[in-house]
Short mmCIF file of C-alpha atoms in Angstrom, two decimals:
data_model
loop_
_atom_site.label_atom_id
_atom_site.label_comp_id
_atom_site.label_asym_id
_atom_site.label_seq_id
_atom_site.Cartn_x
_atom_site.Cartn_y
_atom_site.Cartn_z
CA MET M 26 -18.67 -18.18 -2.26
CA LYS M 27 -15.44 -19.32 -3.93
CA ALA M 28 -12.59 -16.94 -4.65
CA GLU M 29 -9.34 -17.16 -6.58
CA ILE M 30 -6.29 -14.96 -6.06
CA ILE M 31 -4.13 -13.92 -8.99
CA ALA M 32 -0.81 -12.20 -8.26
CA ILE M 33 0.38 -10.30 -11.32
CA GLY M 34 4.00 -9.39 -11.96
CA SER M 35 7.01 -10.90 -13.65
CA GLU M 36 9.11 -9.91 -10.64
CA ILE M 37 7.24 -12.51 -8.54
CA LEU M 38 7.92 -15.25 -11.10
CA LEU M 39 11.59 -14.28 -11.19
CA GLY M 40 11.84 -14.52 -7.42
CA ASP M 41 12.72 -10.84 -6.98
CA ILE M 42 9.89 -10.36 -4.46
CA VAL M 43 7.94 -12.71 -2.19
CA ASN M 44 4.19 -13.03 -2.75
CA THR M 45 3.03 -12.08 0.74
CA ASN M 46 -0.18 -10.58 -0.65
CA ALA M 47 -1.66 -14.00 -1.38
CA GLN M 48 -1.01 -15.12 2.19
CA TYR M 49 -2.70 -12.01 3.58
CA LEU M 50 -5.72 -12.25 1.28
CA SER M 51 -6.23 -15.97 1.89
CA ARG M 52 -6.27 -15.38 5.63
CA GLU M 53 -8.69 -12.47 5.38
CA LEU M 54 -11.04 -14.28 3.03
CA ALA M 55 -11.10 -17.31 5.33
CA THR M 56 -12.37 -15.15 8.18
CA LEU M 57 -15.24 -14.05 5.92
CA GLY M 58 -16.19 -17.62 5.14
CA ILE M 59 -15.03 -17.26 1.51
CA ASP M 60 -13.26 -20.36 0.20
CA VAL M 61 -9.95 -20.05 -1.67
CA TYR M 62 -9.09 -23.27 -3.52
CA HIS M 63 -6.69 -21.90 -6.13
CA GLN M 64 -4.03 -19.20 -6.50
CA GLN M 65 -2.16 -18.13 -9.61
CA VAL M 66 0.95 -16.07 -10.37
CA VAL M 67 1.05 -14.54 -13.84
CA GLY M 68 3.63 -12.35 -15.57
CA ASP M 69 2.92 -9.00 -17.23
CA ASN M 70 1.52 -10.47 -20.43
CA GLU M 71 -1.98 -9.73 -21.71
CA GLU M 72 -2.56 -13.09 -23.40
CA ARG M 73 -1.58 -15.04 -20.31
CA LEU M 74 -3.61 -12.72 -18.07
CA LEU M 75 -6.76 -13.20 -20.13
CA LYS M 76 -6.25 -16.96 -19.98
CA ALA M 77 -5.74 -16.76 -16.20
CA TYR M 78 -9.00 -14.83 -15.79
CA ASP M 79 -10.86 -17.36 -17.90
CA GLU M 80 -9.49 -20.31 -15.91
CA ALA M 81 -10.26 -18.62 -12.60
CA TYR M 82 -13.90 -17.97 -13.46
CA LYS M 83 -14.41 -21.62 -14.37
CA ARG M 84 -13.69 -22.38 -10.69
CA SER M 85 -14.81 -19.29 -8.79
CA GLU M 86 -17.28 -16.42 -8.73
CA LEU M 87 -14.82 -13.94 -7.25
CA VAL M 88 -11.35 -13.12 -8.57
CA ILE M 89 -8.98 -10.88 -6.64
CA THR M 90 -5.84 -9.61 -8.36
CA THR M 91 -2.84 -7.78 -6.94
CA GLY M 92 -0.23 -5.86 -8.89
CA GLY M 93 0.03 -4.35 -12.35
CA LEU M 94 -1.57 -0.97 -11.54
CA GLY M 95 1.52 1.19 -11.93
CA PRO M 96 2.17 3.88 -14.58
CA THR M 97 4.50 1.87 -16.86
CA GLN M 98 3.62 0.08 -20.08
CA ASP M 99 3.91 -3.38 -18.54
CA ASP M 100 1.27 -2.53 -15.88
CA ILE M 101 -1.73 -3.95 -17.73
CA THR M 102 -4.07 -5.41 -15.11
CA LYS M 103 -6.90 -2.89 -15.63
CA GLU M 104 -6.44 -2.92 -19.37
CA SER M 105 -6.64 -6.71 -19.63
CA ALA M 106 -9.62 -6.80 -17.26
CA ALA M 107 -11.44 -4.24 -19.43
CA LYS M 108 -10.73 -6.39 -22.48
CA TYR M 109 -11.91 -9.55 -20.72
CA PHE M 110 -15.24 -7.94 -19.73
CA ASN M 111 -15.50 -6.09 -23.07
CA LYS M 112 -15.55 -2.66 -21.43
CA LYS M 113 -14.02 0.63 -22.55
CA LEU M 114 -11.46 2.46 -20.42
CA LYS M 115 -12.64 5.90 -19.33
CA LEU M 116 -10.83 8.75 -17.61
CA ASP M 117 -12.03 9.49 -14.07
CA GLU M 118 -11.54 13.18 -13.36
CA ASN M 119 -11.68 12.81 -9.56
CA THR M 120 -8.90 10.22 -9.62
CA LEU M 121 -6.82 12.44 -11.93
CA LYS M 122 -7.20 15.37 -9.52
CA GLY M 123 -6.12 13.13 -6.66
CA ILE M 124 -2.99 12.04 -8.55
CA GLU M 125 -2.18 15.68 -9.40
CA LYS M 126 -2.54 16.64 -5.76
CA TYR M 127 -0.27 13.77 -4.72
CA PHE M 128 2.44 14.88 -7.15
CA ASN M 129 2.11 18.56 -6.22
CA LYS M 130 2.66 17.75 -2.53
CA GLN M 131 5.90 16.02 -3.48
CA GLY M 132 7.01 18.88 -5.73
CA ARG M 133 6.92 16.61 -8.79
CA GLU M 134 5.44 17.11 -12.25
CA LEU M 135 2.54 14.91 -13.37
CA LYS M 136 3.54 13.22 -16.63
CA GLY M 137 1.56 11.36 -19.24
CA ASN M 138 2.40 7.88 -18.03
CA ASN M 139 0.90 8.64 -14.61
CA ILE M 140 -2.35 9.83 -16.18
CA LYS M 141 -2.75 6.18 -17.25
CA GLN M 142 -3.59 5.39 -13.61
CA ALA M 143 -6.75 7.54 -13.83
CA TYR M 144 -8.37 5.33 -16.51
CA PHE M 145 -10.80 2.60 -15.44
CA PRO M 146 -13.15 0.07 -17.05
CA GLU M 147 -16.51 1.68 -17.73
CA GLY M 148 -19.03 1.17 -14.92
CA ALA M 149 -16.42 -0.08 -12.43
CA ILE M 150 -16.37 0.82 -8.74
CA ILE M 151 -13.23 2.89 -8.10
CA MET M 152 -11.37 2.49 -4.81
CA PRO M 153 -9.07 5.47 -4.00
CA ASN M 154 -5.61 4.63 -2.69
CA SER M 155 -4.88 6.38 0.62
CA CYS M 156 -1.21 5.34 0.46
CA GLY M 157 -0.32 5.93 -3.20
CA THR M 158 -1.54 6.77 -6.71
CA ALA M 159 -2.79 3.34 -7.88
CA SER M 160 -6.53 3.19 -7.26
CA GLY M 161 -8.22 -0.18 -7.03
CA VAL M 162 -11.22 -1.39 -9.03
CA ILE M 163 -14.26 -3.58 -8.51
CA ILE M 164 -15.95 -4.95 -11.63
CA GLU M 165 -19.35 -6.68 -11.46
CA GLU M 166 -20.59 -8.54 -14.51
CA GLY M 167 -23.40 -11.06 -14.04
CA ASN M 168 -22.33 -13.57 -11.43
CA LYS M 169 -18.68 -12.64 -11.90
CA LYS M 170 -16.89 -10.21 -9.63
CA MET M 171 -13.32 -8.99 -9.95
CA ILE M 172 -11.46 -6.97 -7.32
CA ILE M 173 -8.25 -5.36 -8.59
CA LEU M 174 -5.79 -4.26 -5.91
CA PRO M 175 -2.34 -2.62 -6.00
CA GLY M 176 0.77 -4.73 -5.52
CA PRO M 177 2.70 -2.97 -2.71
CA PRO M 178 1.57 -4.78 0.50
CA ARG M 179 1.06 -1.58 2.49
CA GLU M 180 -1.24 -0.14 -0.17
CA MET M 181 -3.02 -3.44 -0.79
CA GLU M 182 -3.71 -4.17 2.89
CA SER M 183 -4.95 -0.63 3.56
CA MET M 184 -7.33 -0.73 0.60
CA PHE M 185 -8.59 -4.18 1.52
CA ASN M 186 -9.35 -3.21 5.12
CA GLU M 187 -10.91 0.15 4.31
CA GLN M 188 -12.91 -0.67 1.18
CA VAL M 189 -12.90 -4.32 0.11
CA LEU M 190 -13.80 -5.78 3.50
CA PRO M 191 -17.07 -3.80 3.83
CA TYR M 192 -17.94 -4.72 0.23
CA LEU M 193 -17.39 -8.45 0.80
CA GLU M 194 -19.25 -8.46 4.11
CA LYS M 195 -22.38 -7.36 2.25
CA LEU M 196 -22.08 -10.42 -0.01
CA THR M 197 -22.14 -12.94 2.84
CA ASP M 198 -25.37 -14.22 4.35
CA CYS M 199 -24.11 -13.89 7.92
CA VAL M 200 -22.11 -11.61 10.18
CA LEU M 201 -18.47 -12.44 10.91
CA ARG M 202 -16.43 -10.74 13.58
CA SER M 203 -12.83 -11.34 14.62
CA LYS M 204 -10.69 -10.41 17.58
CA MET M 205 -6.91 -10.45 17.36
CA LEU M 206 -4.91 -11.05 20.54
CA ARG M 207 -1.23 -10.03 20.51
CA ILE M 208 1.14 -12.34 22.36
CA PHE M 209 4.81 -12.28 23.35
CA GLY M 210 7.01 -14.69 25.27
CA ILE M 211 5.93 -17.93 23.60
CA GLY M 212 6.63 -19.29 20.11
CA GLU M 213 3.86 -20.12 17.64
CA SER M 214 4.35 -23.90 17.94
CA PHE M 215 4.38 -23.83 21.75
CA MET M 216 1.32 -21.62 21.79
CA ALA M 217 -0.44 -24.00 19.41
CA GLU M 218 0.32 -26.86 21.82
CA GLU M 219 -0.96 -24.92 24.81
CA LEU M 220 -4.17 -24.01 23.00
CA ALA M 221 -4.60 -27.17 20.91
CA TYR M 222 -7.96 -27.92 22.53
CA LEU M 223 -9.27 -24.58 21.21
CA ILE M 224 -7.48 -24.49 17.85
CA ASP M 225 -8.23 -28.08 16.80
CA ASN M 226 -11.80 -28.28 18.04
CA GLY M 227 -13.00 -24.75 17.37
CA LYS M 228 -15.81 -24.59 14.84
CA ASN M 229 -17.54 -21.38 15.86
CA PRO M 230 -15.57 -19.45 16.92
CA THR M 231 -12.46 -20.62 15.09
CA VAL M 232 -9.06 -19.96 16.66
CA ALA M 233 -5.99 -19.48 14.45
CA PRO M 234 -2.38 -18.56 15.37
CA TYR M 235 -0.20 -16.30 13.25
CA ALA M 236 3.51 -15.57 13.55
CA LYS M 237 4.80 -12.16 12.51
CA GLY M 238 8.30 -11.05 13.35
CA VAL M 239 9.27 -12.04 16.87
CA ASP M 240 5.79 -12.08 18.39
CA VAL M 241 2.67 -14.06 17.57
CA SER M 242 -1.02 -13.32 17.25
CA LEU M 243 -4.16 -15.31 17.79
CA ARG M 244 -7.30 -14.57 15.81
CA ILE M 245 -10.69 -15.61 17.19
CA THR M 246 -13.42 -15.47 14.52
CA ALA M 247 -17.12 -16.01 15.13
CA LYS M 248 -20.05 -16.33 12.74
CA GLY M 249 -23.58 -15.34 13.68
CA GLU M 250 -26.73 -13.50 12.68
CA THR M 251 -25.76 -10.31 14.53
CA GLU M 252 -22.59 -8.62 15.73
CA GLU M 253 -23.74 -9.07 19.32
CA GLU M 254 -24.09 -12.82 18.82
CA CYS M 255 -20.55 -12.97 17.41
CA LEU M 256 -19.08 -11.02 20.30
CA ASN M 257 -20.88 -13.25 22.80
CA LEU M 258 -19.34 -16.31 21.11
CA ILE M 259 -15.85 -14.76 21.17
CA GLU M 260 -15.92 -13.68 24.81
CA PRO M 261 -15.60 -17.08 26.57
CA VAL M 262 -12.93 -18.26 24.13
CA GLU M 263 -10.91 -15.10 24.70
CA ALA M 264 -11.25 -15.59 28.47
CA GLU M 265 -9.92 -19.15 28.12
CA VAL M 266 -6.94 -17.95 26.06
CA ARG M 267 -6.08 -15.28 28.62
CA LYS M 268 -6.45 -17.81 31.44
CA THR M 269 -4.01 -20.17 29.72
CA LEU M 270 -1.44 -17.68 28.45
CA LYS M 271 -1.78 -15.16 31.30
CA ASP M 272 0.50 -12.13 30.94
CA LYS M 273 1.87 -13.37 27.63
CA VAL M 274 -1.18 -11.67 26.09
CA TYR M 275 -0.15 -8.03 25.90
CA GLY M 276 -2.76 -6.41 23.67
CA GLU M 277 -5.45 -6.56 21.03
CA GLY M 278 -5.89 -5.60 17.41
CA GLU M 279 -2.96 -3.90 15.69
CA ILE M 280 -1.25 -2.67 18.85
CA THR M 281 2.50 -3.35 18.99
CA LEU M 282 4.55 -4.35 22.00
CA GLU M 283 6.50 -1.08 21.96
CA TYR M 284 3.28 0.92 21.78
CA LYS M 285 1.85 -1.01 24.71
CA VAL M 286 4.95 -0.53 26.87
CA ALA M 287 5.20 3.19 26.13
CA GLU M 288 1.50 3.56 26.90
CA MET M 289 1.97 1.80 30.24
CA LEU M 290 4.90 4.07 31.12
CA CYS M 291 2.89 7.19 30.33
CA LYS M 292 -0.20 6.03 32.22
CA SER M 293 1.94 5.15 35.25
CA ASN M 294 4.04 8.32 34.92
CA LEU M 295 7.23 6.27 35.19
CA THR M 296 10.29 7.93 33.68
CA ILE M 297 12.76 5.82 31.75
CA SER M 298 16.26 5.89 30.29
CA THR M 299 18.09 3.38 28.10
CA ALA M 300 21.71 2.38 27.58
CA GLU M 301 22.34 0.02 24.68
CA SER M 302 25.35 -1.80 23.34
CA CYS M 303 24.43 -4.62 20.93
CA THR M 304 20.99 -3.18 20.10
CA GLY M 305 22.51 0.18 19.17
CA GLY M 306 19.55 2.39 20.07
CA MET M 307 16.75 0.12 18.85
CA ILE M 308 14.95 0.10 22.22
CA ALA M 309 14.96 3.89 22.37
CA ALA M 310 13.76 4.10 18.76
CA LYS M 311 10.86 1.74 19.47
CA LEU M 312 9.75 3.69 22.54
CA ILE M 313 9.89 7.13 20.97
CA SER M 314 7.58 6.02 18.15
CA TYR M 315 4.78 6.45 20.71
CA PRO M 316 3.26 9.97 20.58
CA GLY M 317 3.55 11.71 23.95
CA VAL M 318 6.35 9.52 25.27
CA SER M 319 8.48 12.65 25.77
CA GLN M 320 6.79 13.10 29.14
CA VAL M 321 8.52 9.97 30.46
CA PHE M 322 11.45 9.16 28.16
CA LEU M 323 14.42 11.09 29.55
CA GLU M 324 17.36 9.90 27.47
CA GLY M 325 18.93 7.05 25.55
CA ALA M 326 22.63 6.28 25.27
CA VAL M 327 24.41 3.98 22.81
CA THR M 328 27.46 2.89 24.80
CA TYR M 329 29.04 0.52 22.34
CA SER M 330 32.65 0.66 23.46
CA ASN M 331 34.09 -0.21 26.86
CA GLU M 332 35.33 3.37 27.16
CA ALA M 333 31.79 4.70 26.69
CA LYS M 334 30.46 2.32 29.32
CA VAL M 335 33.04 3.58 31.79
CA ARG M 336 32.79 7.28 30.93
CA ARG M 337 29.03 7.58 30.38
CA LEU M 338 27.60 4.96 32.74
CA GLY M 339 30.24 4.61 35.43
CA VAL M 340 30.90 0.92 34.75
CA LYS M 341 34.02 -0.05 36.69
CA LYS M 342 37.14 -0.95 34.68
CA GLU M 343 37.67 -3.80 37.11
CA THR M 344 34.27 -5.23 36.19
CA LEU M 345 35.07 -5.10 32.49
CA ASN M 346 38.50 -6.65 32.99
CA LEU M 347 37.23 -9.41 35.24
CA TYR M 348 33.91 -10.33 33.60
CA GLY M 349 33.98 -8.69 30.16
CA ALA M 350 31.58 -6.28 28.46
CA VAL M 351 29.08 -9.06 27.79
CA SER M 352 28.31 -10.19 31.32
CA LYS M 353 25.67 -10.06 33.99
CA GLU M 354 27.90 -7.84 36.12
CA THR M 355 28.45 -5.26 33.37
CA ALA M 356 24.74 -5.20 32.51
CA ARG M 357 23.92 -4.54 36.16
CA GLU M 358 26.33 -1.60 36.39
CA MET M 359 25.06 -0.23 33.06
CA ALA M 360 21.46 -0.27 34.30
CA GLU M 361 22.27 1.35 37.60
CA GLY M 362 24.61 3.86 35.96
CA ILE M 363 22.16 5.26 33.39
CA CYS M 364 19.43 5.38 36.03
CA ARG M 365 21.71 7.34 38.34
CA GLU M 366 22.99 9.70 35.66
CA SER M 367 19.58 10.46 34.13
CA GLY M 368 17.53 10.45 37.32
CA SER M 369 14.93 8.15 35.79
CA ASP M 370 12.64 5.77 37.66
CA ILE M 371 13.53 2.92 35.33
CA SER M 372 16.35 1.96 33.01
CA VAL M 373 16.67 -0.78 30.41
CA VAL M 374 20.06 -1.84 29.02
CA THR M 375 21.53 -4.43 26.67
CA THR M 376 24.98 -5.89 26.13
CA GLY M 377 25.65 -8.88 23.93
CA ILE M 378 27.25 -10.53 20.90
CA ALA M 379 25.16 -10.02 17.78
CA GLY M 380 27.68 -11.63 15.42
CA PRO M 381 28.48 -12.87 12.96
CA GLY M 382 31.91 -12.91 14.62
CA GLY M 383 33.10 -12.34 18.16
CA GLY M 384 31.62 -15.43 19.77
CA THR M 385 33.42 -18.03 21.85
CA LYS M 386 32.46 -21.36 23.39
CA GLU M 387 31.79 -19.64 26.72
CA LYS M 388 30.11 -16.62 25.13
CA PRO M 389 28.53 -17.65 21.81
CA VAL M 390 27.03 -15.42 19.18
CA GLY M 391 23.51 -14.59 20.29
CA LEU M 392 24.37 -14.23 23.98
CA VAL M 393 22.66 -11.11 25.34
CA TYR M 394 22.23 -9.76 28.84
CA ILE M 395 19.27 -7.45 29.43
CA GLY M 396 19.39 -5.33 32.57
CA LEU M 397 16.50 -3.52 34.21
CA CYS M 398 16.72 -1.11 37.12
CA PHE M 399 13.30 -0.33 38.59
CA LYS M 400 13.29 2.26 41.39
CA GLY M 401 16.55 0.98 42.82
CA GLU M 402 15.90 -2.73 42.26
CA THR M 403 18.06 -4.26 39.52
CA VAL M 404 17.51 -7.51 37.66
CA VAL M 405 19.54 -8.99 34.81
CA GLU M 406 18.26 -11.70 32.46
CA LYS M 407 20.45 -13.88 30.24
CA PHE M 408 19.30 -14.84 26.73
CA ILE M 409 20.82 -16.79 23.85
CA PHE M 410 19.11 -15.84 20.60
CA GLN M 411 19.37 -17.65 17.27
CA GLY M 412 19.57 -16.13 13.83
CA GLU M 413 21.49 -13.55 11.85
CA ARG M 414 22.83 -10.31 13.34
CA ASP M 415 19.75 -8.17 12.70
CA LYS M 416 17.43 -10.89 13.99
CA ILE M 417 19.42 -11.20 17.21
CA ARG M 418 19.29 -7.44 17.74
CA GLU M 419 15.55 -7.34 17.06
CA ARG M 420 14.87 -10.21 19.45
CA ALA M 421 16.98 -8.60 22.15
CA THR M 422 15.08 -5.33 21.70
CA MET M 423 11.64 -6.94 21.94
CA ASN M 424 12.58 -9.10 24.91
CA ALA M 425 13.90 -6.03 26.70
CA LEU M 426 10.57 -4.27 26.15
CA ASN M 427 8.68 -7.33 27.34
CA LEU M 428 10.83 -7.61 30.46
CA LEU M 429 9.94 -3.98 31.20
CA ARG M 430 6.23 -4.65 30.59
CA LEU M 431 6.18 -7.60 32.99
CA LYS M 432 8.03 -5.65 35.67
CA ILE M 433 5.52 -2.78 35.47
CA ILE M 434 2.72 -5.33 35.93
CA GLU M 435 4.56 -7.10 38.76
CA LYS M 436 4.97 -3.81 40.63
CA GLY M 437 1.27 -3.12 40.32
CA TYR M 438 1.52 0.09 38.30
CA CYS M 439 -0.47 -0.72 35.17
CA ARG M 440 -1.90 -3.98 33.86
CA GLU M 441 -3.38 -2.56 30.69
#
């Protein structure tokens, strides 16, 4: 099957937003064995939309659109699709009730322009939106199929995974299954080099790397007649990846590094405290996103100034004067100080120069020291991160969490 993706919205053409939806959909369709040879971006104009639909169906049997499902007058994706397929728009009472309920929960009044979102082409399959008010649509007409999805990535991805994916799987003549491995501590290009023999030569399963944020993922996709056959094909490839990358593989599926680390702390019943300078509480914020972490997370301190480091953590003034706030020695005393003051088993600390100013030749912007005190044993790692201020802080945060993960494994508390 061939598919074409049409992103709808003048804001994409103007460069106000980046079309990440097309990237996501292309990747997902590839795992289903559906070919995508063309993509289009079209503004909010009915004439141009109808022409885009016509061009797409000359090349493909399946058209997937994103955007143009909002309540305003320039949101015309459903309307133009109804016109293209010569179908009337009809009010769906269930969708209208859902929109009313959504507005009532927010204490807002449902107005006429929002009722527009409850109208759909006659005979279409309606896909409720679990994250918003813009329901999606599937239209089937002869050998043509159109899937209309909302524009906001969070809504689009949720709808695709929950409703479109099962629909498309029924259209394929085989079973496809994927396994996503989450990886930290190696860049995408280096990982691709390490696993080139699997990535370049893999036919079934296929192996594909993806970079997202500061970590990377590896998707292994197999095709077979049954789910069991697919899983059996994936298993030896996954084993080879884990053998090559070792502890750089930290999880599977949609699990995040912070979730994994917090889970390991809870399973091991290891209490933790944090003291952060350049990361400003980001490590603590990541950890407390895990439900139930209160059983092990004792406290987090943002000790940004030298005075706070001295008063709150017991860092010696002599250490600060001799080595500076951004130093291995200060990081060590910060880690031991917050551990001592909180009574935790473990502490994680950061001190660094996030920029854009403040750097020197000896201590450049991006220099970060991460300290870890684990049951009386303290280690400090030096990093020099590249990028803007927020990127440096994010990388420092994630590397601190990964350092903690590896130390828990090293001490034999919890591998998974």
